[in-house]
Structure formats: C-alpha cells, structure tokens
Tab-separated table of C-alpha atoms in Angstrom:
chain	number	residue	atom	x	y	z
A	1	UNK	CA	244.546	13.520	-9.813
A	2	UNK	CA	242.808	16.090	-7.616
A	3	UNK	CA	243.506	19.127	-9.935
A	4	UNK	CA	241.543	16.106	-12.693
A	5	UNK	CA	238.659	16.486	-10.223
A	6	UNK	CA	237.373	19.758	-12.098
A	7	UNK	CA	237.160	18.749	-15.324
A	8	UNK	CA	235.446	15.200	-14.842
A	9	UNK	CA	233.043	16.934	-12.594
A	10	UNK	CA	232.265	19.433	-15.819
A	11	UNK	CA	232.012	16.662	-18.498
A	12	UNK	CA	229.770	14.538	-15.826
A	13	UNK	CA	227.437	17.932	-15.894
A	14	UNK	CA	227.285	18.410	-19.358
A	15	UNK	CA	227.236	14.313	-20.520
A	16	UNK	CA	223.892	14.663	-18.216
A	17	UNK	CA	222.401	17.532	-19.648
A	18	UNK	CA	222.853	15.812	-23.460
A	19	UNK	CA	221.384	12.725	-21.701
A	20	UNK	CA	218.493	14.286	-20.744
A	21	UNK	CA	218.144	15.731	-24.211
A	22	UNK	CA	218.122	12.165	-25.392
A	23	UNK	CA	221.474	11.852	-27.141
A	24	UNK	CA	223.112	9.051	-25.139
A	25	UNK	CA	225.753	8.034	-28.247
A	26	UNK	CA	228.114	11.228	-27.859
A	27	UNK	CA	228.788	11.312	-24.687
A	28	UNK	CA	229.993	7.324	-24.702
A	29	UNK	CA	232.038	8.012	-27.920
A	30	UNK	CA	233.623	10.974	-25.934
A	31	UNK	CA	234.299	8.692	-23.245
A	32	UNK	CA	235.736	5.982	-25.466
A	33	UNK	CA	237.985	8.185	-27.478
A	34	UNK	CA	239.445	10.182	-23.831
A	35	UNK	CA	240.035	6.669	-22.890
A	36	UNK	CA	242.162	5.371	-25.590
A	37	UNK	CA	244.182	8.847	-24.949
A	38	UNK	CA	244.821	7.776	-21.702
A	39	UNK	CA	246.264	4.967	-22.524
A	40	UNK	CA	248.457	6.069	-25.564
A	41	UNK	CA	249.340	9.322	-23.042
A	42	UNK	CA	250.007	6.585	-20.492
A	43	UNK	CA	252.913	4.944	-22.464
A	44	UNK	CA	254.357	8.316	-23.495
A	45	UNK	CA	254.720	10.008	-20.006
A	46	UNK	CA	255.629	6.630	-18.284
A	47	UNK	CA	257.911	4.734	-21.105
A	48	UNK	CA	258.887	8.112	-23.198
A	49	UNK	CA	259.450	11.040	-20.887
A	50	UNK	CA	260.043	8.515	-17.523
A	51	UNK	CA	258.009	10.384	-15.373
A	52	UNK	CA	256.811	7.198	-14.076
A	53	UNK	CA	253.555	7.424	-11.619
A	54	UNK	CA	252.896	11.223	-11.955
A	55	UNK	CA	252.802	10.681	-15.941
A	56	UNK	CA	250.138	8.008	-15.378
A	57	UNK	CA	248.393	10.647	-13.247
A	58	UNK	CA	249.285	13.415	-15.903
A	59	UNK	CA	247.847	11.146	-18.652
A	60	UNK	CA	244.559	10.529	-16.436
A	61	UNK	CA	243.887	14.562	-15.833
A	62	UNK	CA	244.551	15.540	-19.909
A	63	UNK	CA	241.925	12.673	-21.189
A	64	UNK	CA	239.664	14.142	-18.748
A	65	UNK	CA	240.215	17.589	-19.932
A	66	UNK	CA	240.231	17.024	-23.180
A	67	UNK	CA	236.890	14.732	-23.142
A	68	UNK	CA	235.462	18.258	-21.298
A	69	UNK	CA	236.446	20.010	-24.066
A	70	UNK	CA	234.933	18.129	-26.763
A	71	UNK	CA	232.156	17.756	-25.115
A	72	UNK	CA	231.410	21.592	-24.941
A	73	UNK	CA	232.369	22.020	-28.395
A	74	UNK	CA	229.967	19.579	-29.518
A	75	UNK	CA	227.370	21.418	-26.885
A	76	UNK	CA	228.018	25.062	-28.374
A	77	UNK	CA	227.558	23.363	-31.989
A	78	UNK	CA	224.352	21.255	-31.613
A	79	UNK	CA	222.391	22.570	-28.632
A	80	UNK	CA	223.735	26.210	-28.665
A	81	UNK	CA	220.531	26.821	-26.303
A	82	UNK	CA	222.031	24.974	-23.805
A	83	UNK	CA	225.489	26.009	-24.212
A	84	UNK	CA	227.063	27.010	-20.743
A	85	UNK	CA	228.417	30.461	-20.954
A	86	UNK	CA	230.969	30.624	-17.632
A	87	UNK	CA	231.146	34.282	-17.787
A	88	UNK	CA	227.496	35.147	-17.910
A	89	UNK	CA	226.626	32.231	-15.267
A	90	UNK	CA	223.953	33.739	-12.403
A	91	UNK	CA	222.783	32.025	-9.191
A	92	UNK	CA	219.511	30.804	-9.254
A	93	UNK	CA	218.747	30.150	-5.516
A	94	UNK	CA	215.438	28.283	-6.495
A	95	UNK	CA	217.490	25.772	-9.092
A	96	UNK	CA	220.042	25.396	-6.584
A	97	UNK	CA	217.953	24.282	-3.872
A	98	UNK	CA	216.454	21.111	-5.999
A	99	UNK	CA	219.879	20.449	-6.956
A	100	UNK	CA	220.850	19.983	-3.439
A	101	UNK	CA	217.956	18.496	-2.367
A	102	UNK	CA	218.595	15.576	-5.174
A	103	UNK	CA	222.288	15.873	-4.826
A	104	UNK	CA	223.143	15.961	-1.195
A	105	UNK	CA	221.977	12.704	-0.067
A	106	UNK	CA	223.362	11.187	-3.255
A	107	UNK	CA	227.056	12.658	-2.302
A	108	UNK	CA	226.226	11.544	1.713
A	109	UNK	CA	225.678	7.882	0.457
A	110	UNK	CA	228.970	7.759	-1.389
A	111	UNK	CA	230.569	8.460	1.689
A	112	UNK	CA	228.941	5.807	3.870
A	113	UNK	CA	229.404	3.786	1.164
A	114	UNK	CA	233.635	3.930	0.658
A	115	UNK	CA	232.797	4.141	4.773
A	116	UNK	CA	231.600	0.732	4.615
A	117	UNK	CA	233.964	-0.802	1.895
A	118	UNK	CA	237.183	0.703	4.068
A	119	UNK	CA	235.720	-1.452	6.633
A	120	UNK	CA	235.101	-4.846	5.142
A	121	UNK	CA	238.691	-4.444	3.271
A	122	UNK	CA	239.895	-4.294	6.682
A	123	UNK	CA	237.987	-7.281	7.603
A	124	UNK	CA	239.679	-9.420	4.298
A	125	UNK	CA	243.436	-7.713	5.142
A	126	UNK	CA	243.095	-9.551	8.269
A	127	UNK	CA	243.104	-12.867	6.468
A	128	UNK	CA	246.352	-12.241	4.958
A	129	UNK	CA	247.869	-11.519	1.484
A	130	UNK	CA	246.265	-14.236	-0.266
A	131	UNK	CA	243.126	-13.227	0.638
A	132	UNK	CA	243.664	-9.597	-0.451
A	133	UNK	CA	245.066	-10.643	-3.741
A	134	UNK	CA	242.217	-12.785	-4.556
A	135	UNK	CA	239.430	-9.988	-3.135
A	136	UNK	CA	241.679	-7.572	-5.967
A	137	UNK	CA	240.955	-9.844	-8.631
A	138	UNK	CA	237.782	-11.259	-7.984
A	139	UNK	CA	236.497	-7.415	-7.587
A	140	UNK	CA	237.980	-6.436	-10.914
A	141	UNK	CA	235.585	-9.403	-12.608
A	142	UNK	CA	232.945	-8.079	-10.056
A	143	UNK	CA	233.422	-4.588	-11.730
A	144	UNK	CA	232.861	-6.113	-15.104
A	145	UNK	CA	230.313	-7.799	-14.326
A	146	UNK	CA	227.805	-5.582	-12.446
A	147	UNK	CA	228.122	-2.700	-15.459
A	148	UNK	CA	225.420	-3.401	-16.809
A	149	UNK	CA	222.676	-3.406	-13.994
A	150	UNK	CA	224.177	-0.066	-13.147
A	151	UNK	CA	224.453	1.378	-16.656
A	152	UNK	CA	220.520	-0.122	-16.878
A	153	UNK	CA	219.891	1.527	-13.610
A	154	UNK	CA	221.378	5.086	-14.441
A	155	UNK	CA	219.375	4.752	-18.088
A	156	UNK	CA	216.126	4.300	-15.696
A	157	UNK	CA	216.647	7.559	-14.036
A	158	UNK	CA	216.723	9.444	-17.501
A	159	UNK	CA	213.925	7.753	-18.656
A	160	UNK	CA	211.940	8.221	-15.486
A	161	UNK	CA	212.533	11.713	-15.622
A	162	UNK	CA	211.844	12.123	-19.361
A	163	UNK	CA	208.523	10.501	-19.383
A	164	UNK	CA	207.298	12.496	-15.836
A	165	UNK	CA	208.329	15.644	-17.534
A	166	UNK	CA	206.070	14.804	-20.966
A	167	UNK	CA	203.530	13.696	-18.583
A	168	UNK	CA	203.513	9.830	-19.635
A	169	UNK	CA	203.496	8.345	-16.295
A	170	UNK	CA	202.071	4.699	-17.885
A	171	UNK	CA	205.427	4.993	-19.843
A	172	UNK	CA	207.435	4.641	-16.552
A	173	UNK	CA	206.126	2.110	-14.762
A	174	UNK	CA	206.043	-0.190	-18.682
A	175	UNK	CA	209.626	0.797	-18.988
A	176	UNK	CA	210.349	-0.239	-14.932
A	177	UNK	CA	209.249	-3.570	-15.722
A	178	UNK	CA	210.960	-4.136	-19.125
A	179	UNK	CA	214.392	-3.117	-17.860
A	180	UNK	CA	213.923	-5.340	-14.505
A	181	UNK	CA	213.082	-8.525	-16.635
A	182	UNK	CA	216.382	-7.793	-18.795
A	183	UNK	CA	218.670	-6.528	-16.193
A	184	UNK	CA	217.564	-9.833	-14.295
A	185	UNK	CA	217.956	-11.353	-17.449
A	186	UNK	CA	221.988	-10.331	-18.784
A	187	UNK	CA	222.685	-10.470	-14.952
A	188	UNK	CA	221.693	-14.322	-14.767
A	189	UNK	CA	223.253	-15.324	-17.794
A	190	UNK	CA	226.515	-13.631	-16.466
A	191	UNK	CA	226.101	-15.230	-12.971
A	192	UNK	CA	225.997	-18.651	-14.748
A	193	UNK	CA	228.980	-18.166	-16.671
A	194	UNK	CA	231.423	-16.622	-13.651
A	195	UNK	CA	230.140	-19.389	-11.674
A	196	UNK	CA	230.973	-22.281	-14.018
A	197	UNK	CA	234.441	-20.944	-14.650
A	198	UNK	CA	235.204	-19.052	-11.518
A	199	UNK	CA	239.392	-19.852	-12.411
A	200	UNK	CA	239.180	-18.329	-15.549
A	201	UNK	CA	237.993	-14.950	-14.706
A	202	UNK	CA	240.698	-15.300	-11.490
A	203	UNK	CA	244.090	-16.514	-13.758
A	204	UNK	CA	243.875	-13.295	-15.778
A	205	UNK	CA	244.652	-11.291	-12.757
A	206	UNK	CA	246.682	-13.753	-10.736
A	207	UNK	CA	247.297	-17.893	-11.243
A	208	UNK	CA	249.081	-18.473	-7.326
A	209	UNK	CA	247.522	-21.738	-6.549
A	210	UNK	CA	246.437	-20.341	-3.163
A	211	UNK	CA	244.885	-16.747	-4.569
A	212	UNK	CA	242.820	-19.035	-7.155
A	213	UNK	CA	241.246	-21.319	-4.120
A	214	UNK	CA	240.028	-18.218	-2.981
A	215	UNK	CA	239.108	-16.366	-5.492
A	216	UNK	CA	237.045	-19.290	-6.196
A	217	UNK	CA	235.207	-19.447	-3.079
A	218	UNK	CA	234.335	-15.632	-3.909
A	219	UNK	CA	233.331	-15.966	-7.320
A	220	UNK	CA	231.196	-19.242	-6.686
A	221	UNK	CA	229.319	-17.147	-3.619
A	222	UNK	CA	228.455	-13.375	-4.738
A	223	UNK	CA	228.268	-13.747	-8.930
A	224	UNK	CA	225.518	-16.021	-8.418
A	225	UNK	CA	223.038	-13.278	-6.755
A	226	UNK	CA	223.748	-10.423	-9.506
A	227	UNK	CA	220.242	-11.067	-9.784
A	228	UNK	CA	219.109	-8.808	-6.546
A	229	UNK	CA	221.812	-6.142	-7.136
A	230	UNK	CA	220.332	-5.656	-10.586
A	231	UNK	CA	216.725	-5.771	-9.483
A	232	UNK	CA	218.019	-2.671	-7.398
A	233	UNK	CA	219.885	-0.878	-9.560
A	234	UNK	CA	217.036	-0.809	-11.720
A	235	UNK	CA	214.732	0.438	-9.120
A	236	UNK	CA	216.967	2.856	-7.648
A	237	UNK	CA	217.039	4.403	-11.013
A	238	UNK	CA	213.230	4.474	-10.990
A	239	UNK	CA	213.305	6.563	-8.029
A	240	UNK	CA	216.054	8.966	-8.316
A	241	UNK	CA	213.793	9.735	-11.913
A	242	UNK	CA	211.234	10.504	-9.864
A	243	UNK	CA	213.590	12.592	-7.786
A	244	UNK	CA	213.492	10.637	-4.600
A	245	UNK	CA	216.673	10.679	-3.735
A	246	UNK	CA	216.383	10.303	-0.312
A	247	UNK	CA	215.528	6.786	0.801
A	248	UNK	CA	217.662	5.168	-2.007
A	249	UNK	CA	220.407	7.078	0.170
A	250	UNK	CA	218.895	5.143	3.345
A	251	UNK	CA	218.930	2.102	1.611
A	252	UNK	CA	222.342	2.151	0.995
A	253	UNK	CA	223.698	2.918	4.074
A	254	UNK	CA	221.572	0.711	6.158
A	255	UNK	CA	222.172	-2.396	3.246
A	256	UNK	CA	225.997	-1.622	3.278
A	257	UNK	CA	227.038	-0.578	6.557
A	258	UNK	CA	223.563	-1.820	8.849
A	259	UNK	CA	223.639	-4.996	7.590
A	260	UNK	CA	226.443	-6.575	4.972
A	261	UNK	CA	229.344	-5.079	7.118
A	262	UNK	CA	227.827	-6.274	10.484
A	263	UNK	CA	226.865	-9.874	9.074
A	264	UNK	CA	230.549	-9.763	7.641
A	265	UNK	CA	232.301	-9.391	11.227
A	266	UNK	CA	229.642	-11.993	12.507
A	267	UNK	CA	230.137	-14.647	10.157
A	268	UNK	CA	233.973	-14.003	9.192
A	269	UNK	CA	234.652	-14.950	13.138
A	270	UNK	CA	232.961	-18.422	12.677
A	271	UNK	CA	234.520	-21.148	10.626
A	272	UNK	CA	232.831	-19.975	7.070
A	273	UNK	CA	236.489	-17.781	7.938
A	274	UNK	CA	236.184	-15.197	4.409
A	275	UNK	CA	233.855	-17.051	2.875
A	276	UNK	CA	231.584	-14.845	5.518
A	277	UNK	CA	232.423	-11.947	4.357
A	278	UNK	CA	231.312	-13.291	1.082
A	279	UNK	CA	228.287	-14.329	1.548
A	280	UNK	CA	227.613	-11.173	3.429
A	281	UNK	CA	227.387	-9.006	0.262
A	282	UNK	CA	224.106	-10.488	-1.481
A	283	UNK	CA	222.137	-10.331	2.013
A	284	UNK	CA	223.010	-6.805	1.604
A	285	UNK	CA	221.837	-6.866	-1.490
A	286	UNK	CA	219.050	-8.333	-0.541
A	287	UNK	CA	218.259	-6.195	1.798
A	288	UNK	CA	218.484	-2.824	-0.049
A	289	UNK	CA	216.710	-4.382	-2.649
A	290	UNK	CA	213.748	-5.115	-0.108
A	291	UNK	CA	213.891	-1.219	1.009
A	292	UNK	CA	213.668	0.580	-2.235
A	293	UNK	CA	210.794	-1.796	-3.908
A	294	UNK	CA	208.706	-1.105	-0.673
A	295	UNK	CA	209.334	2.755	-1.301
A	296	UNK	CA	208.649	1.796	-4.851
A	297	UNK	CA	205.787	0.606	-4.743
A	298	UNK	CA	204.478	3.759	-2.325
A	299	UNK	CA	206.046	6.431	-4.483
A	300	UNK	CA	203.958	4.677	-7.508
A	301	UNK	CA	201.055	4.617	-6.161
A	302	UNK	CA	201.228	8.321	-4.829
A	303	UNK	CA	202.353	9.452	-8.352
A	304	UNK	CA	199.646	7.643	-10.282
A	305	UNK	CA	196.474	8.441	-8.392
C-alpha cells in the first residue's frame, strides 16, 4: 500500500493540473474506471490466485498505477504543453517555495487532524464493542453523506483560483454565494432523510439490536448539522483559491482537536455517556465554521479594495 503511495500522489498532481485547465470530466472517468479495476483485480488476487489480504493490497496499488498512466497518456495527447517530461524536470526554487507555502500547512493539518480522530476513537473504544461497531457504520453513511460539501468545497478552490488568475474577482465572491446556498441546500435535504430513517442507513452495515440503538443515537445527532460542515467546506475552498492556506489549517486544528475532542472527554464523562462524543462533532463544526468566515470576510475585503 505504501509502494501505491507514488503513483496516487502522481495522478493527484496531474488530475489538478487538468482541473485547473478546466476539464473536470477526465479525471472522474479515470477515477471511475481504476475503481471498477480494483474491484474486478480484487476478486482475482483474493478468490483466483488466494493471495488473500496482500492481493487486495496488490489490486489497490495496480488501479492506482494504471489510473496514473492513463492519465499521462491522455496529458501527452491533449495538453502536450503541459506534458511532464521526468527526465528533463529542473528545480525551480521560486515555484517550489509557493508550493510549500500552500502545501505545508495543508499536509500539517492532516496530521492534527488523524491526531484528533485517533483520539476520539479512543474515547468511543472505551464504550465497548457495540459502540465501535455502530461508530464503523454510522461513519461509513457519514462518508457518503458529507461528499458532496467537500467535492463543492474542493470545486471552490479551482474556481477561486481560475477567476483571480483572469482577474474576475466579482466572479468569486457570486460563485461563493451560489455554491453556499446549494451545498446548504443538498446537505439539508440529506440531513432530513438520515435523520428520518437513521436504521436504514445502520442495517446495511450491521442489524445487532444493540449496534442499531446506537447507531441511532449517532445518526439522529451529527446528520442533522451537515449544514455548518458544508457552509465550511465551501468557504475553506474559497480561501485555499485565494491561496490562504494558512488559517484554514488553524481552523482545523483548533475546531478538531481545541474544541470537538475536548468537549468530547467533557461531555462523554457525564450521563449523555457517547451520545457526548456525538454531539461534540457539530460544535466543532461550528466552530471552524465561525473561524474561516471571519478570515473570509477579511481576506475579501483586502482582495477587493
């Protein structure tokens, strides 16, 4: 899975650079067609050839080659310009710089942020297996559920950047507010429907009487504030267009591991018991939701005066 590590990091480089040309489409038909490989490579190494979890890791790291591959094939054919030629690469101490300077406190947040998630799994382990279980499946609808606010939010920071580079600043902040009305929007009408029928999301990943009660509790608590964590995916996308990188990282760590894991320990010691540690994950929400529209609302003002 490690060796895998170099060729998603490639295809995540060059699915960006199309992006940023505009041409969203090929890189998510790439990513569709390396998946169903997976899967069919998945039943060959692990059914066919027995190799049992290393083919399922084997299967993983070829779909992720292969999707590199294509995807600099179709580079070298329809943007030859920007074709990536290894051999003749240079180092361009000036590019690399920016890069870092946008990069690095993207990569430090991801670490706080698995930081923070090690430590409220921690927190639900304690409760026992049941609880665990039911955190599992109600995460896997949670996954499901929040794509689009961060799909929405990772569109923003192409667009942002698009529109600053052809000078159309007006374009920006009209585009901020049409994808916050429909992120808020999808991510309402989702919340209403995982509310209503919390059980049904929960039975396709596990029907034990006791991992539905709480699985329940979960998905009756955070679904119904997707609301906040797509308001901030979409304006965390504003900012890293705008290349501000750095206080969306602050955000983050202070909304994750400040606040939600804190209030979690707090409130999971009380008689709310998990439901705590629940309800702990929209006030962080909340929270870095509060941060970034503040630094919105600066970083706006400074850019259209």
């Amino acid at each position: 899975m490690f060796i895998g590590v170099i060729p998603t990091f490639a295809y995540n480089a060059l699915t960006n650079i199309l992006r940023g040309m505009g041409d969203s489409k090929t890189p998510a038909y790439i990513l569709i067609v390396a998946a169903l490989l997976n899967i069919v490579l998945d039943i060959l190494f692990i059914k066919a050839f027995k190799m049992g979890v290393a083919g399922a890791a084997f299967a993983t790291v070829l779909s992720q080659l292969l999707s590199f591959i294509v995807c600099m094939v179709y580079m070298k054919i329809h943007y030859s310009s920007l074709f990536i030629h290894i051999l003749h690469l240079q180092l361009d101490k000036a590019e690399l710089k920016k890069s870092l300077k946008i990069g690095t406190p993207a990569m430090i947040q991801q670490v706080f942020v698995s930081v923070g998630f090690m430590s409220l799994q921690f927190l639900i382990n304690g409760f026992g297996t049941d609880c665990m279980a039911a955190y599992t499946a109600a995460s896997k609808v949670d996954a499901f559920a929040e794509m689009p606010a961060l799909n929405l939010g990772q569109a923003m920071t192409n667009f942002t950047a698009q529109n600053l580079g052809a000078k159309r600043k007006d374009r920006v902040l009209r585009g901020g507010k049409y994808a916050l009305v429909m992120g808020i929007a999808v991510s309402a009408c989702i919340s209403a429907v995982i509310v209503m029928f919390p059980s049904v999301f929960i039975s396709i990943f596990n029907r034990d009487t006791s991992v539905l009660d709480i699985g329940n509790s979960y998905l009756k608590i955070v679904p119904a504030f997707y609301i906040f964590f797509a308001a901030m995916q979409v304006l965390n996308g504003l900012l890293l267009g705008y290349g501000k990188s750095f206080v969306p990282m602050i955000a983050s760590v202070c909304s994750l591991c400040c606040l939600q894991v804190p209030v979690a320990v707090i409130l999971s010691g009380t008689k709310l018991g998990y439901n705590g540690i629940w309800i702990a994950a929209p006030i962080g929400w909340f929270g870095g939701l509060l941060i970034r529209a503040v630094y919105f609302y600066h970083v706006s003002r400074k850019e259209n005066q």
